[in-house]
Tab-separated table of C-alpha atoms in Angstrom:
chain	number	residue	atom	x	y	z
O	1	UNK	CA	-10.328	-6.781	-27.447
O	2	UNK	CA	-13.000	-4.328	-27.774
O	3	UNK	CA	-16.609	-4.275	-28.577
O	4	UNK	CA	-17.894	-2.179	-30.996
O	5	UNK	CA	-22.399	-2.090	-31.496
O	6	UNK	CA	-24.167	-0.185	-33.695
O	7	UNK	CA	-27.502	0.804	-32.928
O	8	UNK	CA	-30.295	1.569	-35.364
O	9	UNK	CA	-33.787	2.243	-36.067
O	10	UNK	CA	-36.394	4.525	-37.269
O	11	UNK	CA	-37.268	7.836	-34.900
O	12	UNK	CA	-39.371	6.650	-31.385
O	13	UNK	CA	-38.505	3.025	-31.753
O	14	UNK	CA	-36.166	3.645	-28.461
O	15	UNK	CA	-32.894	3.844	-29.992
O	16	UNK	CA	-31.040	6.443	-27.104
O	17	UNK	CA	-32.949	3.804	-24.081
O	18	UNK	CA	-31.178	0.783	-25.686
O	19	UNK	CA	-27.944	3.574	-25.997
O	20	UNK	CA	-28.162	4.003	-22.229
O	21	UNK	CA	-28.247	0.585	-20.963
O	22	UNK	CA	-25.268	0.040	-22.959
O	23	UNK	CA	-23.374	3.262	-21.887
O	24	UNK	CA	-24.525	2.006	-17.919
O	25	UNK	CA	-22.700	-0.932	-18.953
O	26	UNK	CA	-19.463	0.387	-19.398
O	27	UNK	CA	-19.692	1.234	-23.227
O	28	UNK	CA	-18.599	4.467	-24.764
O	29	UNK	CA	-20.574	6.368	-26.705
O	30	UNK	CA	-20.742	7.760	-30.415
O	31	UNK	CA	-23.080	10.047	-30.973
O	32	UNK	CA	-23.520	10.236	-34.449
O	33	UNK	CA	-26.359	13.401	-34.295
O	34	UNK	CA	-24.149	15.192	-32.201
O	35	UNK	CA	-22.134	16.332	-35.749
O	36	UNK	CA	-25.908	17.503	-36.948
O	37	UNK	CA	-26.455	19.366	-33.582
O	38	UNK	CA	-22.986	21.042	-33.508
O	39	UNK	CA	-23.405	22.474	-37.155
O	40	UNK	CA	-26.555	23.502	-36.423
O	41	UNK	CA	-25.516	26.132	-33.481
O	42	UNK	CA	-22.254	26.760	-36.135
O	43	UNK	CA	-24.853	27.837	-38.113
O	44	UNK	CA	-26.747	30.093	-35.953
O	45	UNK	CA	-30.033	28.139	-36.461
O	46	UNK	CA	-32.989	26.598	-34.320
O	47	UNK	CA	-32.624	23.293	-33.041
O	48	UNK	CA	-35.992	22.209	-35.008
O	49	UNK	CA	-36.819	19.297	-37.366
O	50	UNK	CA	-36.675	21.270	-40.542
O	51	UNK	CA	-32.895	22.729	-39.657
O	52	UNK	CA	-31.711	18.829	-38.190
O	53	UNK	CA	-33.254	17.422	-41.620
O	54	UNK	CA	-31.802	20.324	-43.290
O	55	UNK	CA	-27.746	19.824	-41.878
O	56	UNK	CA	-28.095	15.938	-42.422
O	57	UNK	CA	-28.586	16.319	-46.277
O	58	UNK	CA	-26.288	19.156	-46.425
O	59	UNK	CA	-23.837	17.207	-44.751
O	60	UNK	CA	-24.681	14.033	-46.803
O	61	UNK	CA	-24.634	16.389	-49.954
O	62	UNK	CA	-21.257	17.558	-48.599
O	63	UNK	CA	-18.996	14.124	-47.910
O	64	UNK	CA	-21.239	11.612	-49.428
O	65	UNK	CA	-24.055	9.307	-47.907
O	66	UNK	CA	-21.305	7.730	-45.706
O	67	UNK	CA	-20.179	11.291	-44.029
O	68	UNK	CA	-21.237	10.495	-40.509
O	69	UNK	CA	-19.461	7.227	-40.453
O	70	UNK	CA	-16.255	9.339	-42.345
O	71	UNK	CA	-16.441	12.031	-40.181
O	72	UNK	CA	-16.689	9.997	-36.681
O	73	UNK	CA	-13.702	7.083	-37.359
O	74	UNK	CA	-11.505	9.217	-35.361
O	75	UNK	CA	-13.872	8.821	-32.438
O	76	UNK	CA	-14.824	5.109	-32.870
O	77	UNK	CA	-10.970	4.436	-33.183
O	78	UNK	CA	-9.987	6.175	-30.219
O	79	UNK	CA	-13.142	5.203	-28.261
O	80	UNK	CA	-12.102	1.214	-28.825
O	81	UNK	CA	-8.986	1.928	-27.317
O	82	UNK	CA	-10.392	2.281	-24.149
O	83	UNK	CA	-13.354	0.570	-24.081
O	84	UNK	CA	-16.224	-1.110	-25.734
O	85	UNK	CA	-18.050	1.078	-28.486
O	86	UNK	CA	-21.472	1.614	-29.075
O	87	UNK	CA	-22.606	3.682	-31.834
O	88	UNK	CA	-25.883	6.214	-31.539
O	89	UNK	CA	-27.089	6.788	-34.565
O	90	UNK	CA	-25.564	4.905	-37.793
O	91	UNK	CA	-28.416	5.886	-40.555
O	92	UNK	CA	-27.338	5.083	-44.213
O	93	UNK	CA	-26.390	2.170	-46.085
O	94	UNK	CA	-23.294	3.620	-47.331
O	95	UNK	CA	-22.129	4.407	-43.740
O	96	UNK	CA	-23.047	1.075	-42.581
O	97	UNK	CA	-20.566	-0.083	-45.522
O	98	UNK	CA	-17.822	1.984	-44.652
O	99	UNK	CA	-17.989	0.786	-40.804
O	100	UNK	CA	-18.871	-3.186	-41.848
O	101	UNK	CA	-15.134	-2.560	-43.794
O	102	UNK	CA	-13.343	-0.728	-41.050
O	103	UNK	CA	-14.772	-3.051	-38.509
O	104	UNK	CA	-15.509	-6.783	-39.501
O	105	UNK	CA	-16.468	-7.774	-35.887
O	106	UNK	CA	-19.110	-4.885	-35.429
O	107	UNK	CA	-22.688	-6.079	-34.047
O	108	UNK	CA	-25.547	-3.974	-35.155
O	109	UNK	CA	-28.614	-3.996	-33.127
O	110	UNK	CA	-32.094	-2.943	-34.250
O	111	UNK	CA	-34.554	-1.164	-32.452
O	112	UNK	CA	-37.809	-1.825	-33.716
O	113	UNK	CA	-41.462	-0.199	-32.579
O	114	UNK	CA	-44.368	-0.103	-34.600
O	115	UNK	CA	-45.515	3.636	-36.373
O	116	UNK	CA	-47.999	4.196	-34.379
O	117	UNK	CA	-46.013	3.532	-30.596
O	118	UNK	CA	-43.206	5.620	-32.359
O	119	UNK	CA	-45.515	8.320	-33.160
O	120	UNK	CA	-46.909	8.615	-29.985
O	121	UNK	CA	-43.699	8.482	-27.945
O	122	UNK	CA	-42.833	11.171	-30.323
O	123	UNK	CA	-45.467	13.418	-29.671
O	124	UNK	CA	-44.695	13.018	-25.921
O	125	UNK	CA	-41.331	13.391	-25.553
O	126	UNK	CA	-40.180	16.815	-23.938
O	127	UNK	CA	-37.605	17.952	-26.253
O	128	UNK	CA	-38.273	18.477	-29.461
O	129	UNK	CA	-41.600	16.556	-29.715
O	130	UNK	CA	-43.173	15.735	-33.430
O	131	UNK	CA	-46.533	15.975	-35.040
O	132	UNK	CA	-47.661	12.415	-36.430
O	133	UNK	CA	-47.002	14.065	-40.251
O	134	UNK	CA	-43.558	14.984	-38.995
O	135	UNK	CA	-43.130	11.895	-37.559
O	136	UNK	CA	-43.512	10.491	-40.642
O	137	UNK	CA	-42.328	12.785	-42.768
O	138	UNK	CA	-38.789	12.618	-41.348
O	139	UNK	CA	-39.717	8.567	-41.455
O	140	UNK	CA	-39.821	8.807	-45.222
O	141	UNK	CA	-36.968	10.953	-45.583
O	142	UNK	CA	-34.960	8.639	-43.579
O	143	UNK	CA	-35.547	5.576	-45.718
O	144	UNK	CA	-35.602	7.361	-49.121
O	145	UNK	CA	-32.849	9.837	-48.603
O	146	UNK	CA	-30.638	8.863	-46.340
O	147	UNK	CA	-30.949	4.739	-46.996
O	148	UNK	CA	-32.252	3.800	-43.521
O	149	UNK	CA	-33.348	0.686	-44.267
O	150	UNK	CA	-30.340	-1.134	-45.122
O	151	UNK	CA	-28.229	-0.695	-42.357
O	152	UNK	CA	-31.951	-2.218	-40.050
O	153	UNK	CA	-32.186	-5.264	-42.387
O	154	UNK	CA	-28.544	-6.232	-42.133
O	155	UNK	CA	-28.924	-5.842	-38.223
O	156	UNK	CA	-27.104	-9.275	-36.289
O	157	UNK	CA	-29.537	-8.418	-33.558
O	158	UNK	CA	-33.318	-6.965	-33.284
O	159	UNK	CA	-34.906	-5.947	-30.050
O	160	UNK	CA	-38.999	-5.071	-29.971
O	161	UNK	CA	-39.492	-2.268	-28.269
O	162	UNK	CA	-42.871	-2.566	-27.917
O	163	UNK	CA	-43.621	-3.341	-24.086
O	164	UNK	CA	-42.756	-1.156	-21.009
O	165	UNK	CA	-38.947	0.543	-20.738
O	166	UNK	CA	-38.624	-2.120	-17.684
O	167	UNK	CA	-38.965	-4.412	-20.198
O	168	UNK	CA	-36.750	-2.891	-22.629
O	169	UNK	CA	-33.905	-2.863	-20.367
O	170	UNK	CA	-34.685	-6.209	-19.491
O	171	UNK	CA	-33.615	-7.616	-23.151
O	172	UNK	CA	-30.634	-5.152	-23.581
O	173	UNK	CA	-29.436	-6.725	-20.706
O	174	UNK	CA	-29.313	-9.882	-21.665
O	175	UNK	CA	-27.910	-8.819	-25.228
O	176	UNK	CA	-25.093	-7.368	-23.414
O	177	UNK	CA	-24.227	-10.379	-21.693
O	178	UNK	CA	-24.192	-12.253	-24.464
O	179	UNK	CA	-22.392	-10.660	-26.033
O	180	UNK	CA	-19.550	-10.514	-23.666
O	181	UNK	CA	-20.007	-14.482	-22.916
């Protein structure tokens, strides 16, 4: 039987690292953003912060606060077929909900790092690097719009991202055999 993870966390805390050790270990991916990237060229528009922040409320305005989750079963589904699942990107409370329902056995992982390390890794990163206010600007609108939180709390596992990416790997590693024990 398939595996299917979840992984979540607020922006910088090393979310798409922990994604890649688990798509090196044979996992499929989900890429949830990938909907809010794809609209976005639809759309004619910028790949920028404003425009991403823009498409996930208009989405979320469009199909609810579970629309990622809605709009990507067909993908999970087909992707546990195969192979083991991990998701990239589950954000809201309501999506968590409708994939908790749709998939009992579903282990959600949190990615933790503190503001500041976020922030910074933020700045740095080549594509699409933040300002600290954006940073947390799109932190806020994460947990007040689009019900961020929740789905972290409720998380079966945490990993603290808060050493060196060696490091980082180090624990996924280990999760993933666990999990497979």
């Amino acid at each position: 039987m398939s595996c299917l993870m979840a992984v979540v966390g607020l922006p910088g805390a090393g979310k798409s690292e922990v994604v890649a050790e688990f798509v090196a270990a044979g996992f499929t991916k989900v890429y949830f953003g990938g909907l809010t990237l794809e609209k976005i060229n639809e759309a004619g528009l910028e790949i920028n912060e404003a425009n991403e922040r823009l498409i996930r409320e208009k989405l979320r305005a469009d199909h609810g606060m579970a629309a990622y989750a809605k709009l990507n079963l067909p993908k999970i589904e087909s992707g546990l077929k195969l192979a083991n699942v991990v998701i990239d990107g589950l954000y809201s409370w309501e999506e968590y909900l409708v994939l908790r329902e749709k998939f009992p056995s579903m282990t959600v992982v949190a990615v933790y790092g503190p503001p500041r390390l976020r922030y910074q890794r933020l700045a740095d990163r080549p594509v699409r690097p933040l300002t600290s206010k954006e940073c947390q600007g799109r932190d806020y609108s994460q947990i007040e719009n689009l019900h961020q939180a929740g789905p972290i709390a409720m998380a079966e596992q945490t990993v603290a991202n808060i050493g060196t990416l060696a490091d980082l790997k180090k624990t996924v590693r280990e999760l993933i055999n666990a999990q497979e024990s």
